CSV table of C-alpha atoms and ligand atoms in Angstrom, one decimal:
chain,number,residue,atom,x,y,z
A,1,MET,CA,23.9,-1.3,-109.8
A,2,ALA,CA,26.5,-0.3,-107.3
A,3,PRO,CA,26.9,3.0,-105.6
A,4,LEU,CA,28.6,5.2,-108.0
A,5,PHE,CA,31.1,7.8,-106.9
A,6,ILE,CA,32.8,10.1,-109.1
A,7,ILE,CA,34.3,10.6,-112.6
A,8,GLY,CA,37.5,12.5,-113.2
A,9,THR,CA,38.3,13.7,-109.7
A,10,VAL,CA,40.2,12.3,-106.7
A,11,VAL,CA,38.7,14.6,-104.2
A,12,LEU,CA,35.7,12.6,-103.2
A,13,ALA,CA,37.6,9.3,-103.2
A,14,SER,CA,40.0,10.7,-100.6
A,15,VAL,CA,37.1,11.8,-98.5
A,16,LEU,CA,35.5,8.4,-98.7
A,17,SER,CA,38.6,6.5,-97.7
A,18,SER,CA,38.9,8.8,-94.7
A,19,THR,CA,35.5,7.8,-93.3
A,20,THR,CA,34.8,4.5,-91.7
A,21,ALA,CA,31.0,4.8,-91.5
A,22,SER,CA,29.0,4.3,-94.6
A,23,SER,CA,27.8,7.5,-96.2
A,24,VAL,CA,25.3,6.0,-98.6
A,25,TRP,CA,22.2,3.9,-98.4
A,26,THR,CA,19.9,2.7,-101.1
A,27,LEU,CA,16.2,3.3,-101.8
A,28,ASN,CA,14.7,0.8,-104.2
A,29,CYS,CA,11.5,1.6,-106.0
A,30,ALA,CA,9.3,-0.5,-108.3
A,31,PRO,CA,7.6,1.0,-111.3
A,32,LEU,CA,4.4,3.0,-110.7
A,33,THR,CA,3.3,4.1,-114.1
A,34,GLN,CA,4.5,5.2,-117.6
A,35,ALA,CA,2.4,8.1,-119.0
A,36,ARG,CA,2.5,11.6,-120.4
A,37,LEU,CA,2.4,13.2,-117.0
A,38,ASP,CA,4.7,15.9,-115.6
A,39,PRO,CA,3.2,17.3,-112.4
A,40,ILE,CA,6.2,19.8,-111.9
A,41,LEU,CA,6.5,21.1,-115.5
A,42,ALA,CA,2.9,20.7,-116.5
A,43,PRO,CA,0.7,20.6,-113.4
A,44,GLY,CA,-3.0,19.8,-114.2
A,45,VAL,CA,-2.1,19.0,-117.8
A,46,TRP,CA,-2.7,15.8,-119.7
A,47,PRO,CA,-1.0,14.9,-121.9
A,48,SER,CA,2.4,16.5,-121.1
A,49,GLY,CA,5.1,16.7,-123.8
A,50,HIS,CA,6.5,13.2,-123.5
A,51,VAL,CA,6.1,9.9,-121.6
A,52,HIS,CA,7.7,9.7,-118.2
A,53,ALA,CA,8.5,6.6,-116.2
A,54,ALA,CA,7.6,7.2,-112.5
A,55,VAL,CA,8.1,5.5,-109.2
A,56,GLY,CA,7.1,6.3,-105.6
A,57,SER,CA,3.9,7.9,-104.3
A,58,THR,CA,0.6,6.6,-105.6
A,59,ALA,CA,-0.5,10.3,-105.7
A,60,PHE,CA,1.6,10.8,-108.9
A,61,GLY,CA,-0.6,12.2,-111.6
A,62,GLN,CA,-1.4,15.3,-113.6
A,63,GLN,CA,-2.9,16.9,-110.5
A,64,MET,CA,-0.8,16.6,-107.4
A,65,ASN,CA,-2.8,18.8,-105.1
A,66,GLY,CA,-1.3,21.4,-102.8
A,67,THR,CA,2.1,21.9,-101.4
A,68,TYR,CA,2.2,18.5,-99.9
A,69,GLY,CA,0.8,16.7,-103.0
A,70,ALA,CA,3.2,13.7,-103.1
A,71,LEU,CA,2.3,13.0,-99.4
A,72,GLN,CA,-1.4,12.4,-100.4
A,73,GLY,CA,-0.5,9.1,-101.9
A,74,ASN,CA,-1.9,6.2,-99.9
A,75,ALA,CA,1.1,4.1,-100.6
A,76,THR,CA,4.6,4.0,-102.3
A,77,THR,CA,6.3,1.6,-104.7
A,78,CYS,CA,9.5,2.2,-102.7
A,79,ASP,CA,10.9,-0.2,-100.1
A,80,LYS,CA,11.1,2.6,-97.5
A,81,PHE,CA,7.4,2.8,-96.7
A,82,THR,CA,7.6,6.3,-95.2
A,83,ASP,CA,8.9,7.7,-98.5
A,84,HIS,CA,5.9,9.0,-100.4
A,85,SER,CA,8.0,11.1,-102.7
A,86,SER,CA,7.6,10.9,-106.5
A,87,TYR,CA,10.6,10.4,-108.9
A,88,TRP,CA,10.3,10.4,-112.7
A,89,ALA,CA,12.4,10.5,-115.9
A,90,PRO,CA,11.8,10.0,-119.6
A,91,GLN,CA,10.8,6.6,-120.9
A,92,LEU,CA,13.2,4.7,-123.3
A,93,TYR,CA,12.2,3.4,-126.8
A,94,HIS,CA,13.9,1.3,-129.5
A,95,MET,CA,13.7,2.5,-133.1
A,96,ARG,CA,13.0,-0.6,-135.2
A,97,SER,CA,14.3,-1.1,-138.8
A,98,ASP,CA,10.6,-1.0,-140.0
A,99,GLY,CA,10.2,2.5,-138.5
A,100,LEU,CA,8.1,1.5,-135.6
A,101,PHE,CA,9.0,2.1,-131.9
A,102,ASP,CA,9.2,-0.5,-129.2
A,103,LEU,CA,8.7,0.7,-125.6
A,104,LEU,CA,11.5,-0.9,-123.6
A,105,PRO,CA,10.4,-2.2,-120.1
A,106,PHE,CA,10.9,0.2,-117.2
A,107,THR,CA,12.5,-1.8,-114.4
A,108,GLY,CA,12.3,0.7,-111.6
A,109,MET,CA,14.7,3.0,-109.8
A,110,ALA,CA,17.5,2.7,-107.3
A,111,ALA,CA,18.4,6.0,-105.5
A,112,TYR,CA,21.5,6.4,-103.4
A,113,TYR,CA,20.9,8.7,-100.5
A,114,GLU,CA,24.3,10.2,-99.7
A,115,ASN,CA,25.8,12.3,-96.9
A,116,TYR,CA,28.4,14.2,-98.9
A,117,THR,CA,27.4,17.9,-98.7
A,118,CYS,CA,27.9,20.7,-96.1
A,119,ASP,CA,26.5,24.1,-95.5
A,120,TYR,CA,28.3,27.1,-96.8
A,121,ASN,CA,30.7,28.3,-94.2
A,122,ALA,CA,32.3,31.7,-94.8
A,123,SER,CA,35.0,31.2,-92.2
A,124,ALA,CA,36.1,27.8,-93.7
A,125,PRO,CA,35.5,27.9,-97.4
A,126,GLY,CA,36.7,24.6,-99.1
A,127,TRP,CA,36.0,20.9,-99.0
A,128,CYS,CA,34.0,19.9,-95.9
A,129,VAL,CA,35.8,16.9,-94.4
A,130,GLY,CA,34.2,15.9,-91.2
A,131,THR,CA,31.6,18.5,-91.2
A,132,ARG,CA,29.1,17.3,-93.7
A,133,ASN,CA,25.6,18.2,-92.4
A,134,PRO,CA,22.9,17.6,-95.1
A,135,ARG,CA,19.4,18.0,-93.8
A,136,ALA,CA,16.1,16.3,-94.6
A,137,PHE,CA,14.3,17.8,-97.6
A,138,PRO,CA,11.8,20.5,-96.6
A,139,PRO,CA,8.2,19.2,-97.0
A,140,GLY,CA,6.9,20.1,-100.5
A,141,LEU,CA,10.3,20.6,-102.1
A,142,LYS,CA,10.2,20.1,-105.9
A,143,MET,CA,13.2,20.0,-108.2
A,144,LEU,CA,14.2,19.2,-111.8
A,145,ALA,CA,17.7,18.0,-112.7
A,146,GLY,CA,18.7,18.0,-116.4
A,147,ASN,CA,17.1,19.6,-119.4
A,148,SER,CA,14.9,17.8,-121.9
A,149,LEU,CA,16.0,20.1,-124.8
A,150,ARG,CA,19.8,19.6,-124.4
A,151,ARG,CA,21.6,17.7,-127.2
A,152,THR,CA,25.2,18.7,-126.4
A,153,GLN,CA,27.6,18.4,-123.4
A,154,ASN,CA,29.4,21.3,-121.7
A,155,MET,CA,31.8,19.7,-119.1
A,156,SER,CA,32.1,23.0,-117.2
A,157,ASP,CA,28.4,23.0,-116.2
A,158,PRO,CA,27.6,21.0,-113.1
A,159,TRP,CA,23.9,20.8,-114.3
A,160,GLN,CA,25.2,18.9,-117.3
A,161,GLN,CA,27.7,16.8,-115.3
A,162,ALA,CA,24.8,15.6,-113.2
A,163,ILE,CA,23.3,13.5,-116.0
A,164,LEU,CA,24.9,10.2,-117.0
A,165,LEU,CA,24.0,6.9,-118.6
A,166,GLU,CA,25.3,3.4,-118.1
A,167,SER,CA,24.8,0.1,-119.7
A,168,GLY,CA,25.9,-3.1,-118.0
A,169,ASN,CA,29.1,-2.6,-116.1
A,170,ASN,CA,30.8,-0.4,-118.6
A,171,GLY,CA,30.8,2.6,-116.3
A,172,GLU,CA,28.9,5.9,-116.4
A,173,VAL,CA,29.2,8.0,-119.5
A,174,TYR,CA,27.9,11.4,-120.7
A,175,GLY,CA,25.4,10.8,-123.5
A,176,MET,CA,24.4,7.5,-125.0
A,177,PRO,CA,26.9,4.7,-124.2
A,178,PRO,CA,29.0,3.7,-127.2
A,179,LYS,CA,28.4,0.0,-126.5
A,180,LEU,CA,25.4,-1.7,-124.9
A,181,ASP,CA,26.0,-4.5,-122.5
A,182,GLY,CA,24.2,-6.5,-119.9
A,183,ASN,CA,20.8,-6.1,-121.6
A,184,GLN,CA,20.2,-3.0,-119.5
A,185,LEU,CA,20.5,0.8,-119.7
A,186,SER,CA,20.1,3.1,-116.8
A,187,GLY,CA,19.7,6.8,-116.7
A,188,HIS,CA,21.5,8.5,-113.8
A,189,VAL,CA,20.4,11.8,-112.3
A,190,ARG,CA,22.3,13.5,-109.5
A,191,PHE,CA,20.0,15.9,-107.9
A,192,PRO,CA,21.2,19.3,-106.6
A,193,SER,CA,22.1,19.1,-102.9
A,194,CYS,CA,22.2,22.8,-102.0
A,195,TRP,CA,19.1,24.9,-101.2
A,196,ASP,CA,18.4,28.6,-101.0
A,197,GLY,CA,16.8,27.9,-97.6
A,198,SER,CA,13.4,29.4,-98.4
A,199,ASN,CA,11.8,28.4,-101.8
A,200,LEU,CA,10.2,25.0,-102.3
A,201,ASP,CA,10.2,25.6,-106.1
A,202,SER,CA,11.1,28.3,-108.6
A,203,PRO,CA,9.8,29.2,-112.1
A,204,ASP,CA,12.5,27.1,-113.8
A,205,HIS,CA,12.2,24.4,-111.1
A,206,GLN,CA,16.0,24.7,-110.7
A,207,SER,CA,17.1,28.1,-109.4
A,208,HIS,CA,16.1,27.5,-105.8
A,209,VAL,CA,18.6,24.7,-105.6
A,210,ALA,CA,22.3,24.3,-106.8
A,211,TYR,CA,25.2,22.0,-106.9
A,212,PRO,CA,28.1,22.2,-104.4
A,213,ASP,CA,30.5,25.0,-105.4
A,214,ALA,CA,33.3,23.8,-107.8
A,215,SER,CA,35.4,26.8,-106.7
A,216,LEU,CA,35.3,25.4,-103.2
A,217,GLY,CA,36.2,21.9,-104.3
A,218,GLY,CA,32.7,20.6,-104.7
A,219,ASN,CA,31.1,18.6,-107.5
A,220,THR,CA,27.7,17.1,-108.4
A,221,GLN,CA,28.0,14.6,-105.6
A,222,GLY,CA,29.2,16.6,-102.7
A,223,GLY,CA,31.3,19.4,-101.2
A,224,MET,CA,30.5,22.8,-99.8
A,225,CYS,CA,27.4,24.7,-100.9
A,226,PRO,CA,27.8,28.1,-102.6
A,227,SER,CA,26.9,31.2,-100.6
A,228,SER,CA,23.9,31.7,-102.8
A,229,HIS,CA,22.4,28.4,-101.8
A,230,PRO,CA,24.0,27.8,-98.4
A,231,VAL,CA,21.9,25.0,-97.0
A,232,ALA,CA,23.1,21.4,-97.5
A,233,LEU,CA,20.6,18.7,-98.4
A,234,ILE,CA,20.9,15.0,-98.7
A,235,ASN,CA,22.4,14.1,-102.2
A,236,ILE,CA,20.1,11.8,-104.2
A,237,GLY,CA,21.8,9.8,-107.0
A,238,ALA,CA,18.8,8.3,-108.8
A,239,GLU,CA,19.2,5.5,-111.4
A,240,PHE,CA,16.2,4.7,-113.6
A,241,GLY,CA,16.5,1.3,-115.2
A,242,PHE,CA,15.3,0.0,-118.6
A,243,ALA,CA,15.6,-3.6,-120.0
A,244,LEU,CA,17.1,-3.6,-123.6
A,245,ASN,CA,15.2,-6.8,-124.7
A,246,GLY,CA,18.2,-7.7,-126.8
A,247,VAL,CA,18.8,-4.4,-128.5
A,248,THR,CA,22.5,-4.0,-129.1
A,249,ASP,CA,22.9,-0.9,-131.2
A,250,PRO,CA,22.9,2.3,-129.1
A,251,ALA,CA,22.1,4.3,-132.3
A,252,SER,CA,18.7,2.6,-132.3
A,253,LEU,CA,17.7,4.0,-128.9
A,254,VAL,CA,15.6,7.1,-128.3
A,255,PHE,CA,14.1,8.7,-125.2
A,256,ALA,CA,10.4,9.6,-125.2
A,257,ASN,CA,11.4,13.3,-125.8
A,258,GLY,CA,13.0,12.4,-129.1
A,259,ASP,CA,16.5,12.6,-127.7
A,260,THR,CA,18.9,10.1,-129.3
A,261,THR,CA,22.0,11.7,-127.7
A,262,GLY,CA,21.2,10.9,-124.1
A,263,TYR,CA,22.2,14.4,-123.1
A,264,GLY,CA,18.5,15.4,-122.7
A,265,PHE,CA,17.9,12.8,-120.0
A,266,HIS,CA,16.5,14.4,-116.9
A,267,GLY,CA,14.8,13.6,-113.6
A,268,ASP,CA,12.2,15.1,-111.2
A,269,PHE,CA,11.9,14.8,-107.5
A,270,TYR,CA,8.8,15.8,-105.5
A,271,MET,CA,9.5,15.5,-101.8
A,272,GLY,CA,7.0,13.3,-100.0
A,273,TRP,CA,8.8,11.8,-97.0
A,274,GLU,CA,6.1,11.4,-94.4
A,275,ASN,CA,8.1,12.5,-91.5
A,276,THR,CA,11.3,14.6,-91.8
A,277,THR,CA,12.2,13.9,-88.2
A,278,ALA,CA,12.2,10.2,-88.9
A,279,LEU,CA,14.0,10.7,-92.1
A,280,ARG,CA,16.8,12.7,-90.4
A,281,ASP,CA,17.0,10.2,-87.5
A,282,SER,CA,17.0,7.2,-89.7
A,283,PHE,CA,19.8,8.8,-91.6
A,284,ALA,CA,22.0,9.0,-88.6
A,285,GLU,CA,21.4,5.3,-88.1
A,286,CYS,CA,21.7,4.1,-91.7
A,287,PHE,CA,24.9,5.9,-92.3
A,288,THR,CA,26.6,4.3,-89.4
A,289,ASN,CA,24.9,0.9,-89.2
A,290,ASP,CA,24.2,-1.5,-92.0
A,291,ASN,CA,21.4,-3.0,-89.9
A,292,CYS,CA,19.6,0.4,-89.8
A,293,PRO,CA,16.1,0.4,-88.3
A,294,TRP,CA,14.1,0.7,-91.6
A,295,ARG,CA,12.9,-2.7,-90.7
A,296,ALA,CA,11.2,-1.4,-87.6
A,297,PHE,CA,9.7,1.9,-88.6
A,298,GLY,CA,8.5,2.5,-92.1
A,299,SER,CA,7.4,-1.1,-92.1
A,300,PRO,CA,4.2,-1.5,-90.0
A,301,THR,CA,4.4,-5.3,-90.0
A,302,GLY,CA,8.1,-5.3,-89.1
A,303,ARG,CA,8.9,-7.3,-92.2
A,304,ASP,CA,11.7,-6.4,-94.5
A,305,PRO,CA,10.6,-3.5,-96.7
A,306,VAL,CA,10.1,-4.6,-100.3
A,307,ALA,CA,9.6,-2.4,-103.4
A,308,THR,CA,6.2,-3.3,-104.9
A,309,ALA,CA,4.7,-2.2,-108.2
A,310,MET,CA,1.4,-0.5,-107.8
A,311,SER,CA,-1.0,1.7,-109.8
A,312,PRO,CA,-1.6,5.4,-109.3
A,313,MET,CA,-4.6,6.5,-107.3
A,314,VAL,CA,-5.9,8.6,-110.2
A,315,GLN,CA,-5.3,6.9,-113.6
A,316,PRO,CA,-4.5,9.2,-116.5
A,317,PRO,CA,-6.7,9.0,-119.6
A,318,TYR,CA,-5.8,6.0,-121.8
A,319,GLU,CA,-3.2,6.5,-124.5
A,320,ASP,CA,-1.3,3.8,-126.5
A,321,ILE,CA,2.3,4.5,-125.4
A,322,GLY,CA,3.5,1.1,-126.7
A,323,LEU,CA,2.9,-1.1,-123.6
A,324,ASN,CA,1.0,-3.7,-125.9
A,325,GLY,CA,3.2,-3.7,-129.0
A,326,PRO,CA,5.1,-1.3,-131.3
A,327,ILE,CA,3.7,2.1,-132.1
A,328,ALA,CA,4.1,4.3,-135.2
A,329,LYS,CA,5.2,7.5,-133.5
A,330,LEU,CA,6.6,8.6,-130.1
A,331,PRO,CA,3.6,9.6,-128.0
A,332,GLY,CA,3.1,13.3,-128.7
A,333,ASN,CA,4.6,12.8,-132.1
A,334,ASN,CA,8.0,14.1,-130.8
A,335,PRO,CA,10.5,14.3,-133.7
A,336,VAL,CA,13.5,12.0,-133.4
A,337,TYR,CA,16.6,14.1,-133.1
A,338,SER,CA,19.4,13.6,-135.6
A,339,ALA,CA,22.6,15.6,-135.4
B,401,NAG,C1,-6.7,16.6,-107.0
B,401,NAG,O1,-7.8,17.4,-107.2
B,401,NAG,C2,-8.6,17.1,-108.3
B,401,NAG,C3,-9.7,18.1,-108.4
B,401,NAG,O2,-10.3,18.4,-107.2
B,401,NAG,C4,-9.2,15.7,-108.0
B,401,NAG,O3,-10.0,15.3,-109.1
B,401,NAG,C5,-8.0,14.7,-107.8
B,401,NAG,O4,-8.5,13.4,-107.5
B,401,NAG,C6,-7.1,15.2,-106.7
B,401,NAG,N1,-5.9,14.3,-106.7
B,401,NAG,C7,-5.4,13.7,-105.6
B,401,NAG,C8,-4.2,12.8,-105.8
B,401,NAG,O5,-5.9,13.9,-104.5
B,402,NAG,C1,32.8,27.2,-89.8
B,402,NAG,O1,34.2,27.0,-89.9
B,402,NAG,C2,34.9,27.4,-88.7
B,402,NAG,C3,36.3,27.3,-88.9
B,402,NAG,O2,36.7,26.0,-89.3
B,402,NAG,C4,34.4,26.4,-87.6
B,402,NAG,O3,35.0,26.8,-86.3
B,402,NAG,C5,32.9,26.6,-87.4
B,402,NAG,O4,32.4,25.6,-86.5
B,402,NAG,C6,32.2,26.3,-88.8
B,402,NAG,N1,30.8,26.6,-88.6
B,402,NAG,C7,29.9,25.6,-88.8
B,402,NAG,C8,28.5,26.1,-88.6
B,402,NAG,O5,30.1,24.5,-89.1
B,403,NAG,C1,27.3,13.0,-92.1
B,403,NAG,O1,28.7,12.8,-92.1
B,403,NAG,C2,29.3,13.6,-91.1
B,403,NAG,C3,30.8,13.5,-91.2
B,403,NAG,O2,31.2,14.3,-92.3
B,403,NAG,C4,28.9,13.2,-89.7
B,403,NAG,O3,29.4,14.0,-88.7
B,403,NAG,C5,27.3,13.3,-89.6
B,403,NAG,O4,26.9,12.8,-88.4
B,403,NAG,C6,26.7,12.5,-90.8
B,403,NAG,N1,25.3,12.8,-90.8
B,403,NAG,C7,24.4,11.9,-90.6
B,403,NAG,C8,23.0,12.3,-90.6
B,403,NAG,O5,24.7,10.7,-90.4
B,404,NAG,C1,29.6,26.0,-120.2
B,404,NAG,O1,29.2,26.1,-118.9
B,404,NAG,C2,29.9,27.1,-118.2
B,404,NAG,C3,29.4,27.0,-116.7
B,404,NAG,O2,28.0,27.0,-116.6
B,404,NAG,C4,29.5,28.5,-118.8
B,404,NAG,O3,30.1,29.5,-118.1
B,404,NAG,C5,29.9,28.5,-120.3
B,404,NAG,O4,29.4,29.7,-120.9
B,404,NAG,C6,29.3,27.3,-121.0
B,404,NAG,N1,29.8,27.2,-122.3
B,404,NAG,C7,29.0,27.1,-123.4
B,404,NAG,C8,29.7,27.1,-124.7
B,404,NAG,O5,27.8,27.2,-123.3
B,405,NAG,C1,8.2,11.1,-86.7
B,405,NAG,O1,9.2,10.2,-86.4
B,405,NAG,C2,9.7,10.3,-85.1
B,405,NAG,C3,10.9,9.4,-85.1
B,405,NAG,O2,10.6,8.1,-85.5
B,405,NAG,C4,8.6,10.0,-84.1
B,405,NAG,O3,9.2,10.1,-82.8
B,405,NAG,C5,7.5,10.9,-84.3
B,405,NAG,O4,6.4,10.6,-83.5
B,405,NAG,C6,7.0,10.9,-85.7
B,405,NAG,N1,6.0,12.0,-85.9
B,405,NAG,C7,4.9,11.8,-86.5
B,405,NAG,C8,4.0,12.9,-86.7
B,405,NAG,O5,4.6,10.7,-87.0
B,406,NAG,C1,-4.9,3.3,-102.5
B,406,NAG,O1,-6.0,3.7,-103.3
B,406,NAG,C2,-6.3,2.9,-104.4
B,406,NAG,C3,-7.4,3.6,-105.2
B,406,NAG,O2,-7.9,4.8,-104.6
B,406,NAG,C4,-6.8,1.6,-103.9
B,406,NAG,O3,-7.1,0.8,-105.0
B,406,NAG,C5,-5.7,0.9,-103.1
B,406,NAG,O4,-6.1,-0.3,-102.6
B,406,NAG,C6,-5.2,1.9,-102.0
B,406,NAG,N1,-4.0,1.3,-101.4
B,406,NAG,C7,-3.8,1.3,-100.1
B,406,NAG,C8,-2.5,0.7,-99.6
B,406,NAG,O5,-4.6,1.7,-99.3
C-alpha cells in the first residue's frame, strides 16, 4: 500500500511537486476485533447491524464511556503508542457457490496522516499553497465517513468521492473493483478534514465536519475549508485490508452490511490521541523529517514502534461471525444486495 494521492485532478499533484518536505506519514495498526459493534452509531448496543473490523484502542466496544472513551483503552494495536483512537469499517465476506459465507481475514489498517488542508480564509479564497495549517483533532471528536445504505455513485458528492476500493496494484476505484489482484482487497476511507470548530459529534455523525470546498479548488484530500466548517484538521486516509484467500471473482464478494456494490463501504474514527500537543509537535517533525521522533516518544522502551494485535478490554458477547468456518447467513441476517 503506497500513499495515494488523487484521482481525476491535477491540482493536488502540482501542490505536492511544489513542496520538498514530506506531507504524509503512515500509521500502521494491527487488528483488534471483528464483531457487531458500532460505538458511534449504536452506543451501548449489542449486536449492532453488521460486523465491523476494528483497530486501535483496546477500549473499543459497545460502551465507550464518556467524551474521552477511546482514551480509556489501556493499549493500542497501532504502531504509534500514543494513538488510542478507534478506527473501524465493515468486514468483508466471500459468497460461496454452496450458498455459505466465508469471512475473509482482516489484515489491519494503514492510515496516511496528511498535511493538505487549510482554514477558510475570506480574504484569500482558493487553493492554499504554502498555508496549510491542519490542527490536531479535538479530544473526543467522532466522525463517520461514507454511508452503509448507499448502492450507487454520485461523482458530484465529496462524501461519495471519499470512499474507494483497491485490489492489488490496480489503482483505486469507486465500487467493487472489476478485477481482483494480489490476493488482497482494501477499503479506503478519506475522512473529512474540515470542522465546525465547536461540535465533537452531530446527530448524523457527519454534519459537524466537511470536506474541503470544491468551489475553492478543494477535494476529499485537501484544499481550503468551506466557511461553514472553517477549521482545518489533519486529513486521515485510512485503508482497511482484507486477504482474499484465493477468491478471484469480485461478484462473489459482499461486505457485512450486505453490500455487493462496494459503494456502501464506510469508516468511523473516534479520536483518542493521548496528547494533542505531542500529536501536533510530532507532526511538525514527521512532515519534515523521515527520521521523526516517534521512536523516542510514544515508545516507552525507545524501541521501534510495532503494530501489535490485541484483544479489547471488554469482550462482546459471543456470536459466530465466521472466524471458525463458513456461516449460513451474514451476521444479523443482512440481505445480500442485488441490483
Ligand atoms: C463502560 O461502562 C460500563 C458500565 O458502567 C462498564 O461495564 C464498562 O466496562 C465500561 N467500559 C470501559 C471501556 O471502561
Ligand atoms: C488570509 O489571506 C490573506 C491574503 O493572502 C493573508 O494575508 C492572511 O495572512 C491570511 N490569513 C490567515 C489566517 O492565514
Ligand atoms: C503543513 O504544511 C505547511 C505548508 O503548506 C507548513 O507551513 C506547515 O508547517 C505544515 N504543518 C506541519 C504541522 O508540519
Ligand atoms: C449529487 O450530489 C450533488 C452534490 O452533493 C447534489 O447536489 C446532487 O443533487 C446529487 N445528485 C443526485 C442525483 O443525487
Ligand atoms: C504532551 O506532549 C508534550 C510534547 O511531547 C509534553 O511536553 C507534555 O508534557 C505532554 N503532556 C502530557 C500531559 O503528557
Ligand atoms: C489491558 O487490559 C486487559 C484486560 O483488562 C489486560 O488483559 C491487558 O493485559 C492490559 N494491557 C496492558 C498493556 O496493560
